[in-house]
Tab-separated table of C-alpha atoms in Angstrom:
chain	number	residue	atom	x	y	z
A	1	GLU	CA	-79.651	146.131	88.379
A	2	LYS	CA	-81.179	148.870	86.204
A	3	GLY	CA	-81.631	146.352	83.398
A	4	GLU	CA	-83.324	143.876	85.736
A	5	THR	CA	-85.704	146.564	86.980
A	6	PHE	CA	-86.561	147.553	83.401
A	7	ALA	CA	-87.181	143.913	82.454
A	8	LEU	CA	-89.441	143.377	85.488
A	9	SER	CA	-91.389	146.567	84.722
A	10	LYS	CA	-91.856	145.465	81.121
A	11	LYS	CA	-93.037	142.032	82.278
A	12	LEU	CA	-95.557	143.547	84.717
A	13	LEU	CA	-96.879	145.991	82.109
A	14	HIS	CA	-97.310	143.156	79.609
A	15	ALA	CA	-99.172	141.027	82.178
A	16	PHE	CA	-101.457	143.943	83.111
A	17	LYS	CA	-102.231	144.695	79.466
A	18	LYS	CA	-102.921	141.020	78.770
A	19	LYS	CA	-105.335	140.854	81.712
A	20	ASN	CA	-107.087	144.194	81.170
A	21	GLY	CA	-106.656	144.939	77.465
A	22	SER	CA	-104.797	148.240	77.771
A	23	LEU	CA	-102.422	150.379	79.797
A	24	VAL	CA	-104.257	153.620	78.966
A	25	CYS	CA	-106.707	154.844	81.615
A	26	ARG	CA	-109.119	156.368	79.082
A	27	THR	CA	-109.276	153.048	77.233
A	28	LEU	CA	-109.617	150.994	80.407
A	29	LEU	CA	-112.536	153.169	81.498
A	30	ASP	CA	-114.071	153.138	78.001
A	31	LEU	CA	-114.137	156.948	77.743
A	32	ASP	CA	-114.444	158.809	74.456
A	33	GLU	CA	-111.237	160.145	72.894
A	34	ASN	CA	-112.521	163.725	73.099
A	35	GLY	CA	-113.848	163.433	76.654
A	36	GLU	CA	-117.486	163.243	75.558
A	37	GLY	CA	-119.492	161.325	78.092
A	38	GLU	CA	-116.913	161.923	80.803
A	39	LYS	CA	-118.740	163.037	83.937
A	40	GLY	CA	-115.810	164.193	86.031
A	41	ALA	CA	-113.978	162.018	88.496
A	42	LEU	CA	-115.194	158.510	89.092
A	43	PRO	CA	-116.182	157.622	92.652
A	44	HIS	CA	-113.375	156.054	94.658
A	45	THR	CA	-115.164	152.972	95.937
A	46	ALA	CA	-114.461	149.257	95.880
A	47	GLU	CA	-116.943	149.020	92.997
A	48	SER	CA	-115.160	151.558	90.771
A	49	PRO	CA	-113.229	150.177	87.793
A	50	CYS	CA	-110.115	152.035	88.969
A	51	TYR	CA	-110.099	150.007	92.183
A	52	THR	CA	-110.104	146.815	90.125
A	53	PHE	CA	-107.196	147.963	87.943
A	54	VAL	CA	-105.093	149.041	90.926
A	55	SER	CA	-105.885	145.739	92.629
A	56	ASP	CA	-104.832	143.830	89.497
A	57	ALA	CA	-101.540	145.736	89.330
A	58	ALA	CA	-100.841	145.113	93.023
A	59	ALA	CA	-101.607	141.395	92.669
A	60	LEU	CA	-99.263	141.071	89.681
A	61	LEU	CA	-96.470	142.820	91.594
A	62	GLU	CA	-97.089	140.745	94.725
A	63	ARG	CA	-96.906	137.521	92.712
A	64	GLU	CA	-93.586	138.631	91.183
A	65	MET	CA	-92.155	139.592	94.565
A	66	LYS	CA	-93.003	136.184	96.039
A	67	LYS	CA	-90.926	134.397	93.417
A	68	PRO	CA	-87.523	133.301	94.675
A	69	GLU	CA	-84.618	135.431	93.469
A	70	LYS	CA	-82.384	133.934	90.820
């Protein structure tokens, strides 16, 4: 079971990276490596990029969970 969980996690991470281009928050949000240009926390609204990334991750997981078990 541990191996199956690891394989599923790897599959979901790969799908998220393929869809969004990265797994790293700083890269996803297009922030400088040294924090330059970072203006503190982003607003937590439906328009924030973070909302989109969380929604993408949830949709990928939901799609996997709807697949029939082997």
